[in-house]
């Protein structure tokens, strides 16, 4: 399927009412927002199949939904660090950031490297992307060693004072996902959250309170304990 045909189809699915609803949820890319839902985009990606060159063309058109679709149809095996850098600096909405990181970037061999690098950057959505990658690695890479996630803790601590909503929510997401992997990392994430809480920043207090609420809750604790018992040698 050609990029022009897909773009025409996306435009035919445009819904001003749904676009307005998206904007109420903070999706305001400042460009073309059609109001096409994620289920429709996922269905289109399934029809299209993986196509790296098509993904590049869809990204370059600049339409909000086309960029999310690009992350769904791209082949992570063909993604290079240069492409990741080009795309990340173009992020202008939290959903594009999160979708691209979750659907594509996290699956590349460069995910860890980019998580560590981007979380230190100052651009709002680049920094967010770094922490989103941390969260996604914690969810998706079940074989990753605990030591890998402990590498993230100093960065989480140092950036926990950033009060920009798009950043602090991603920092919080990273802590919570790491702390739900196993009992050991749960304990470490709780300790980290407690240190963040006493750091004195407004953002840190919010991040810590929300993380501690989930990580110390019975639902998470019971699940991790059951998992630990079931995996005893």
PDB file of C-alpha atoms in Angstrom:
ATOM      1  CA  UNK A   1       0.000   0.000   0.000  1.00  0.00           C
ATOM      2  CA  UNK A   2       1.340   3.432  -0.939  1.00  0.00           C
ATOM      3  CA  UNK A   3       1.795   6.240   1.560  1.00  0.00           C
ATOM      4  CA  UNK A   4      -0.488   8.555  -0.423  1.00  0.00           C
ATOM      5  CA  UNK A   5      -3.285   5.977  -0.308  1.00  0.00           C
ATOM      6  CA  UNK A   6      -2.930   5.565   3.442  1.00  0.00           C
ATOM      7  CA  UNK A   7      -2.912   9.311   4.009  1.00  0.00           C
ATOM      8  CA  UNK A   8      -6.046   9.679   1.893  1.00  0.00           C
ATOM      9  CA  UNK A   9      -7.699   6.957   3.927  1.00  0.00           C
ATOM     10  CA  UNK A  10      -6.712   8.606   7.187  1.00  0.00           C
ATOM     11  CA  UNK A  11      -8.166  11.888   5.978  1.00  0.00           C
ATOM     12  CA  UNK A  12     -11.416  10.132   5.068  1.00  0.00           C
ATOM     13  CA  UNK A  13     -11.667   8.899   8.672  1.00  0.00           C
ATOM     14  CA  UNK A  14     -11.184  12.369  10.158  1.00  0.00           C
ATOM     15  CA  UNK A  15     -13.528  13.302  12.983  1.00  0.00           C
ATOM     16  CA  UNK A  16     -13.406  16.924  14.197  1.00  0.00           C
ATOM     17  CA  UNK A  17     -15.418  15.934  17.262  1.00  0.00           C
ATOM     18  CA  UNK A  18     -12.956  13.178  18.213  1.00  0.00           C
ATOM     19  CA  UNK A  19     -10.022  15.506  17.515  1.00  0.00           C
ATOM     20  CA  UNK A  20     -11.529  18.031  19.920  1.00  0.00           C
ATOM     21  CA  UNK A  21     -11.895  15.282  22.510  1.00  0.00           C
ATOM     22  CA  UNK A  22      -8.243  14.336  22.102  1.00  0.00           C
ATOM     23  CA  UNK A  23      -7.210  17.922  22.649  1.00  0.00           C
ATOM     24  CA  UNK A  24      -9.102  17.935  25.938  1.00  0.00           C
ATOM     25  CA  UNK A  25      -6.811  15.086  27.017  1.00  0.00           C
ATOM     26  CA  UNK A  26      -3.732  17.139  26.277  1.00  0.00           C
ATOM     27  CA  UNK A  27      -3.140  15.859  22.746  1.00  0.00           C
ATOM     28  CA  UNK A  28      -2.368  19.100  20.986  1.00  0.00           C
ATOM     29  CA  UNK A  29       0.451  18.616  18.497  1.00  0.00           C
ATOM     30  CA  UNK A  30       0.134  22.005  16.858  1.00  0.00           C
ATOM     31  CA  UNK A  31      -0.179  20.388  13.444  1.00  0.00           C
ATOM     32  CA  UNK A  32      -2.751  18.269  11.638  1.00  0.00           C
ATOM     33  CA  UNK A  33      -4.853  16.266  14.100  1.00  0.00           C
ATOM     34  CA  UNK A  34      -7.535  14.184  12.387  1.00  0.00           C
ATOM     35  CA  UNK A  35      -9.176  12.471  15.336  1.00  0.00           C
ATOM     36  CA  UNK A  36      -8.608   8.879  14.156  1.00  0.00           C
ATOM     37  CA  UNK A  37      -8.764   6.373  17.025  1.00  0.00           C
ATOM     38  CA  UNK A  38      -6.016   3.971  18.057  1.00  0.00           C
ATOM     39  CA  UNK A  39      -8.118   0.859  17.258  1.00  0.00           C
ATOM     40  CA  UNK A  40      -8.486   2.112  13.678  1.00  0.00           C
ATOM     41  CA  UNK A  41      -4.772   2.828  13.431  1.00  0.00           C
ATOM     42  CA  UNK A  42      -3.905  -0.619  14.759  1.00  0.00           C
ATOM     43  CA  UNK A  43      -6.285  -2.227  12.272  1.00  0.00           C
ATOM     44  CA  UNK A  44      -4.671  -0.282   9.417  1.00  0.00           C
ATOM     45  CA  UNK A  45      -1.208  -1.336  10.592  1.00  0.00           C
ATOM     46  CA  UNK A  46      -2.297  -4.976  10.642  1.00  0.00           C
ATOM     47  CA  UNK A  47      -3.540  -4.678   7.060  1.00  0.00           C
ATOM     48  CA  UNK A  48      -0.379  -2.963   5.894  1.00  0.00           C
ATOM     49  CA  UNK A  49       2.185  -5.153   7.593  1.00  0.00           C
ATOM     50  CA  UNK A  50       5.754  -4.127   8.412  1.00  0.00           C
ATOM     51  CA  UNK A  51       7.302  -1.726   5.924  1.00  0.00           C
ATOM     52  CA  UNK A  52      10.241   0.445   6.934  1.00  0.00           C
ATOM     53  CA  UNK A  53      10.241   2.705   3.871  1.00  0.00           C
ATOM     54  CA  UNK A  54       6.505   3.273   4.169  1.00  0.00           C
ATOM     55  CA  UNK A  55       6.956   4.208   7.833  1.00  0.00           C
ATOM     56  CA  UNK A  56       9.506   6.861   6.911  1.00  0.00           C
ATOM     57  CA  UNK A  57       7.141   8.391   4.361  1.00  0.00           C
ATOM     58  CA  UNK A  58       4.233   8.403   6.800  1.00  0.00           C
ATOM     59  CA  UNK A  59       6.382  10.090   9.427  1.00  0.00           C
ATOM     60  CA  UNK A  60       7.546  12.763   7.021  1.00  0.00           C
ATOM     61  CA  UNK A  61       3.986  13.785   6.089  1.00  0.00           C
ATOM     62  CA  UNK A  62       3.620  15.344   9.553  1.00  0.00           C
ATOM     63  CA  UNK A  63       0.030  14.242  10.235  1.00  0.00           C
ATOM     64  CA  UNK A  64      -0.384  13.277  13.880  1.00  0.00           C
ATOM     65  CA  UNK A  65      -2.080   9.943  13.283  1.00  0.00           C
ATOM     66  CA  UNK A  66       0.234   9.094  10.375  1.00  0.00           C
ATOM     67  CA  UNK A  67       3.186   9.380  12.734  1.00  0.00           C
ATOM     68  CA  UNK A  68       1.613   6.991  15.215  1.00  0.00           C
ATOM     69  CA  UNK A  69       0.830   4.640  12.336  1.00  0.00           C
ATOM     70  CA  UNK A  70       4.469   4.902  11.238  1.00  0.00           C
ATOM     71  CA  UNK A  71       5.534   3.526  14.621  1.00  0.00           C
ATOM     72  CA  UNK A  72       3.196   0.572  14.144  1.00  0.00           C
ATOM     73  CA  UNK A  73       4.288  -0.378  10.615  1.00  0.00           C
ATOM     74  CA  UNK A  74       8.018   0.275  10.936  1.00  0.00           C
ATOM     75  CA  UNK A  75      10.326  -2.722  11.290  1.00  0.00           C
ATOM     76  CA  UNK A  76      12.422  -2.299  14.430  1.00  0.00           C
ATOM     77  CA  UNK A  77      15.184  -4.403  12.855  1.00  0.00           C
ATOM     78  CA  UNK A  78      15.770  -1.646  10.296  1.00  0.00           C
ATOM     79  CA  UNK A  79      15.699   1.287  12.714  1.00  0.00           C
ATOM     80  CA  UNK A  80      19.056   2.966  13.267  1.00  0.00           C
ATOM     81  CA  UNK A  81      20.082   5.409  16.026  1.00  0.00           C
ATOM     82  CA  UNK A  82      20.049   8.273  13.520  1.00  0.00           C
ATOM     83  CA  UNK A  83      16.355   7.702  12.806  1.00  0.00           C
ATOM     84  CA  UNK A  84      15.603   7.586  16.510  1.00  0.00           C
ATOM     85  CA  UNK A  85      17.322  10.936  16.996  1.00  0.00           C
ATOM     86  CA  UNK A  86      15.458  12.499  14.082  1.00  0.00           C
ATOM     87  CA  UNK A  87      12.108  11.310  15.345  1.00  0.00           C
ATOM     88  CA  UNK A  88      12.562  12.044  19.044  1.00  0.00           C
ATOM     89  CA  UNK A  89      13.306  15.741  18.479  1.00  0.00           C
ATOM     90  CA  UNK A  90      10.079  15.959  16.453  1.00  0.00           C
ATOM     91  CA  UNK A  91       7.891  14.638  19.280  1.00  0.00           C
ATOM     92  CA  UNK A  92       5.313  17.317  20.090  1.00  0.00           C
ATOM     93  CA  UNK A  93       2.628  15.356  21.905  1.00  0.00           C
ATOM     94  CA  UNK A  94       2.678  12.862  24.749  1.00  0.00           C
ATOM     95  CA  UNK A  95       0.781  10.188  22.823  1.00  0.00           C
ATOM     96  CA  UNK A  96       3.173  10.244  19.848  1.00  0.00           C
ATOM     97  CA  UNK A  97       6.085  10.051  22.281  1.00  0.00           C
ATOM     98  CA  UNK A  98       4.604   7.123  24.192  1.00  0.00           C
ATOM     99  CA  UNK A  99       3.360   5.236  21.138  1.00  0.00           C
ATOM    100  CA  UNK A 100       6.638   5.492  19.223  1.00  0.00           C
ATOM    101  CA  UNK A 101       8.648   4.432  22.263  1.00  0.00           C
ATOM    102  CA  UNK A 102       6.310   1.543  23.064  1.00  0.00           C
ATOM    103  CA  UNK A 103       5.591   0.288  19.547  1.00  0.00           C
ATOM    104  CA  UNK A 104       9.021   0.722  18.038  1.00  0.00           C
ATOM    105  CA  UNK A 105      11.967   2.215  19.921  1.00  0.00           C
ATOM    106  CA  UNK A 106      11.784  -0.158  22.879  1.00  0.00           C
ATOM    107  CA  UNK A 107      12.200  -3.126  20.527  1.00  0.00           C
ATOM    108  CA  UNK A 108      15.468  -1.872  19.027  1.00  0.00           C
ATOM    109  CA  UNK A 109      18.932  -2.809  20.308  1.00  0.00           C
ATOM    110  CA  UNK A 110      19.456   0.864  21.167  1.00  0.00           C
ATOM    111  CA  UNK A 111      16.623   1.227  23.692  1.00  0.00           C
ATOM    112  CA  UNK A 112      18.801   1.113  26.807  1.00  0.00           C
ATOM    113  CA  UNK A 113      21.372   3.498  25.343  1.00  0.00           C
ATOM    114  CA  UNK A 114      18.671   5.992  24.384  1.00  0.00           C
ATOM    115  CA  UNK A 115      16.887   5.716  27.727  1.00  0.00           C
ATOM    116  CA  UNK A 116      20.079   6.666  29.541  1.00  0.00           C
ATOM    117  CA  UNK A 117      20.948   9.472  27.126  1.00  0.00           C
ATOM    118  CA  UNK A 118      17.532  11.035  26.584  1.00  0.00           C
ATOM    119  CA  UNK A 119      16.591  11.149  30.258  1.00  0.00           C
ATOM    120  CA  UNK A 120      19.453  13.652  30.734  1.00  0.00           C
ATOM    121  CA  UNK A 121      18.299  15.953  27.930  1.00  0.00           C
ATOM    122  CA  UNK A 122      16.377  19.168  28.566  1.00  0.00           C
ATOM    123  CA  UNK A 123      13.771  19.027  25.763  1.00  0.00           C
ATOM    124  CA  UNK A 124      10.453  18.061  27.347  1.00  0.00           C
ATOM    125  CA  UNK A 125       9.482  15.200  25.062  1.00  0.00           C
ATOM    126  CA  UNK A 126      13.037  13.929  24.624  1.00  0.00           C
ATOM    127  CA  UNK A 127      13.393  13.635  28.391  1.00  0.00           C
ATOM    128  CA  UNK A 128       9.955  12.049  28.610  1.00  0.00           C
ATOM    129  CA  UNK A 129      10.979   9.531  25.947  1.00  0.00           C
ATOM    130  CA  UNK A 130      13.953   8.484  28.065  1.00  0.00           C
ATOM    131  CA  UNK A 131      11.763   7.633  31.029  1.00  0.00           C
ATOM    132  CA  UNK A 132       9.048   6.053  28.882  1.00  0.00           C
ATOM    133  CA  UNK A 133      11.706   3.722  27.498  1.00  0.00           C
ATOM    134  CA  UNK A 134      12.734   2.813  31.048  1.00  0.00           C
ATOM    135  CA  UNK A 135       9.134   1.943  31.849  1.00  0.00           C
ATOM    136  CA  UNK A 136       8.657  -0.040  28.652  1.00  0.00           C
ATOM    137  CA  UNK A 137      11.896  -2.000  29.115  1.00  0.00           C
ATOM    138  CA  UNK A 138      10.725  -2.885  32.627  1.00  0.00           C
ATOM    139  CA  UNK A 139       7.459  -4.252  31.234  1.00  0.00           C
ATOM    140  CA  UNK A 140       8.664  -5.955  28.058  1.00  0.00           C
ATOM    141  CA  UNK A 141      12.137  -7.334  28.787  1.00  0.00           C
ATOM    142  CA  UNK A 142      11.397 -10.123  31.229  1.00  0.00           C
ATOM    143  CA  UNK A 143      14.961 -11.481  31.044  1.00  0.00           C
ATOM    144  CA  UNK A 144      16.720  -8.223  31.896  1.00  0.00           C
ATOM    145  CA  UNK A 145      18.792  -8.451  35.111  1.00  0.00           C
ATOM    146  CA  UNK A 146      17.932  -6.403  38.160  1.00  0.00           C
ATOM    147  CA  UNK A 147      21.264  -4.571  37.847  1.00  0.00           C
ATOM    148  CA  UNK A 148      20.121  -2.988  34.591  1.00  0.00           C
ATOM    149  CA  UNK A 149      17.231  -1.250  36.302  1.00  0.00           C
ATOM    150  CA  UNK A 150      19.386  -0.086  39.175  1.00  0.00           C
ATOM    151  CA  UNK A 151      21.336   1.881  36.563  1.00  0.00           C
ATOM    152  CA  UNK A 152      18.198   3.963  36.104  1.00  0.00           C
ATOM    153  CA  UNK A 153      17.846   4.962  39.766  1.00  0.00           C
ATOM    154  CA  UNK A 154      20.401   7.828  39.824  1.00  0.00           C
ATOM    155  CA  UNK A 155      18.753   9.360  36.746  1.00  0.00           C
ATOM    156  CA  UNK A 156      15.294   8.968  38.215  1.00  0.00           C
ATOM    157  CA  UNK A 157      16.505  10.643  41.408  1.00  0.00           C
ATOM    158  CA  UNK A 158      18.281  13.504  39.631  1.00  0.00           C
ATOM    159  CA  UNK A 159      15.319  14.310  37.371  1.00  0.00           C
ATOM    160  CA  UNK A 160      12.567  13.879  39.968  1.00  0.00           C
ATOM    161  CA  UNK A 161      12.505  17.619  40.628  1.00  0.00           C
ATOM    162  CA  UNK A 162      11.374  18.450  37.084  1.00  0.00           C
ATOM    163  CA  UNK A 163       7.847  19.788  37.557  1.00  0.00           C
ATOM    164  CA  UNK A 164       6.832  19.698  33.904  1.00  0.00           C
ATOM    165  CA  UNK A 165       3.792  17.379  33.824  1.00  0.00           C
ATOM    166  CA  UNK A 166       5.030  15.496  30.759  1.00  0.00           C
ATOM    167  CA  UNK A 167       8.290  14.732  32.554  1.00  0.00           C
ATOM    168  CA  UNK A 168       7.193  14.004  36.109  1.00  0.00           C
ATOM    169  CA  UNK A 169       4.454  11.619  34.934  1.00  0.00           C
ATOM    170  CA  UNK A 170       7.013   9.648  32.919  1.00  0.00           C
ATOM    171  CA  UNK A 171       9.471   9.561  35.843  1.00  0.00           C
ATOM    172  CA  UNK A 172       6.668   8.235  38.008  1.00  0.00           C
ATOM    173  CA  UNK A 173       5.750   5.669  35.358  1.00  0.00           C
ATOM    174  CA  UNK A 174       9.336   4.402  35.243  1.00  0.00           C
ATOM    175  CA  UNK A 175       9.549   3.940  39.027  1.00  0.00           C
ATOM    176  CA  UNK A 176       6.233   2.110  39.193  1.00  0.00           C
ATOM    177  CA  UNK A 177       6.984  -0.272  36.343  1.00  0.00           C
ATOM    178  CA  UNK A 178      10.443  -1.116  37.670  1.00  0.00           C
ATOM    179  CA  UNK A 179       9.018  -1.642  41.148  1.00  0.00           C
ATOM    180  CA  UNK A 180       6.475  -4.134  39.861  1.00  0.00           C
ATOM    181  CA  UNK A 181       9.032  -6.530  38.351  1.00  0.00           C
ATOM    182  CA  UNK A 182       9.924  -8.462  41.503  1.00  0.00           C
ATOM    183  CA  UNK A 183      10.175  -8.136  45.277  1.00  0.00           C
ATOM    184  CA  UNK A 184      13.810  -7.035  45.222  1.00  0.00           C
ATOM    185  CA  UNK A 185      13.257  -4.197  42.768  1.00  0.00           C
ATOM    186  CA  UNK A 186      10.020  -3.341  44.537  1.00  0.00           C
ATOM    187  CA  UNK A 187      11.948  -2.765  47.760  1.00  0.00           C
ATOM    188  CA  UNK A 188      14.568  -0.698  45.953  1.00  0.00           C
ATOM    189  CA  UNK A 189      11.897   1.370  44.173  1.00  0.00           C
ATOM    190  CA  UNK A 190      10.165   2.036  47.488  1.00  0.00           C
ATOM    191  CA  UNK A 191      13.473   3.182  49.016  1.00  0.00           C
ATOM    192  CA  UNK A 192      14.080   5.433  46.025  1.00  0.00           C
ATOM    193  CA  UNK A 193      10.588   6.897  46.271  1.00  0.00           C
ATOM    194  CA  UNK A 194      11.125   7.654  49.935  1.00  0.00           C
ATOM    195  CA  UNK A 195      14.358   9.487  49.109  1.00  0.00           C
ATOM    196  CA  UNK A 196      12.583  11.435  46.391  1.00  0.00           C
ATOM    197  CA  UNK A 197       9.800  12.361  48.819  1.00  0.00           C
ATOM    198  CA  UNK A 198      12.188  13.965  51.278  1.00  0.00           C
ATOM    199  CA  UNK A 199      14.097  15.789  48.531  1.00  0.00           C
ATOM    200  CA  UNK A 200      11.714  18.693  49.059  1.00  0.00           C
ATOM    201  CA  UNK A 201      10.607  19.397  45.505  1.00  0.00           C
ATOM    202  CA  UNK A 202       6.951  19.715  44.542  1.00  0.00           C
ATOM    203  CA  UNK A 203       7.375  17.312  41.634  1.00  0.00           C
ATOM    204  CA  UNK A 204       9.266  14.849  43.815  1.00  0.00           C
ATOM    205  CA  UNK A 205       6.541  14.774  46.439  1.00  0.00           C
ATOM    206  CA  UNK A 206       3.924  14.036  43.786  1.00  0.00           C
ATOM    207  CA  UNK A 207       6.050  11.368  42.077  1.00  0.00           C
ATOM    208  CA  UNK A 208       6.856   9.648  45.364  1.00  0.00           C
ATOM    209  CA  UNK A 209       3.338   9.734  46.794  1.00  0.00           C
ATOM    210  CA  UNK A 210       1.820   8.220  43.664  1.00  0.00           C
ATOM    211  CA  UNK A 211       4.533   5.563  43.328  1.00  0.00           C
ATOM    212  CA  UNK A 212       4.408   4.570  46.994  1.00  0.00           C
ATOM    213  CA  UNK A 213       0.626   4.279  46.885  1.00  0.00           C
ATOM    214  CA  UNK A 214       0.855   1.622  44.193  1.00  0.00           C
ATOM    215  CA  UNK A 215       4.100  -0.116  45.095  1.00  0.00           C
ATOM    216  CA  UNK A 216       3.206  -0.640  48.755  1.00  0.00           C
ATOM    217  CA  UNK A 217      -0.405  -1.551  48.013  1.00  0.00           C
ATOM    218  CA  UNK A 218      -1.745  -5.029  48.659  1.00  0.00           C
ATOM    219  CA  UNK A 219      -2.456  -5.731  44.989  1.00  0.00           C
ATOM    220  CA  UNK A 220       1.196  -5.307  43.963  1.00  0.00           C
ATOM    221  CA  UNK A 221       2.640  -6.861  47.119  1.00  0.00           C
ATOM    222  CA  UNK A 222       0.413  -9.947  46.913  1.00  0.00           C
ATOM    223  CA  UNK A 223       1.172 -10.453  43.225  1.00  0.00           C
ATOM    224  CA  UNK A 224       4.940 -10.143  43.705  1.00  0.00           C
ATOM    225  CA  UNK A 225       4.909 -12.466  46.721  1.00  0.00           C
ATOM    226  CA  UNK A 226       2.919 -15.071  44.809  1.00  0.00           C
ATOM    227  CA  UNK A 227       5.315 -14.773  41.874  1.00  0.00           C
ATOM    228  CA  UNK A 228       8.328 -15.190  44.183  1.00  0.00           C
ATOM    229  CA  UNK A 229       6.836 -18.310  45.798  1.00  0.00           C
ATOM    230  CA  UNK A 230       5.999 -19.844  42.433  1.00  0.00           C
ATOM    231  CA  UNK A 231       9.530 -19.270  41.128  1.00  0.00           C
ATOM    232  CA  UNK A 232      11.387 -20.738  44.081  1.00  0.00           C
ATOM    233  CA  UNK A 233      13.889 -23.411  42.964  1.00  0.00           C
TER     234      UNK A 233
END
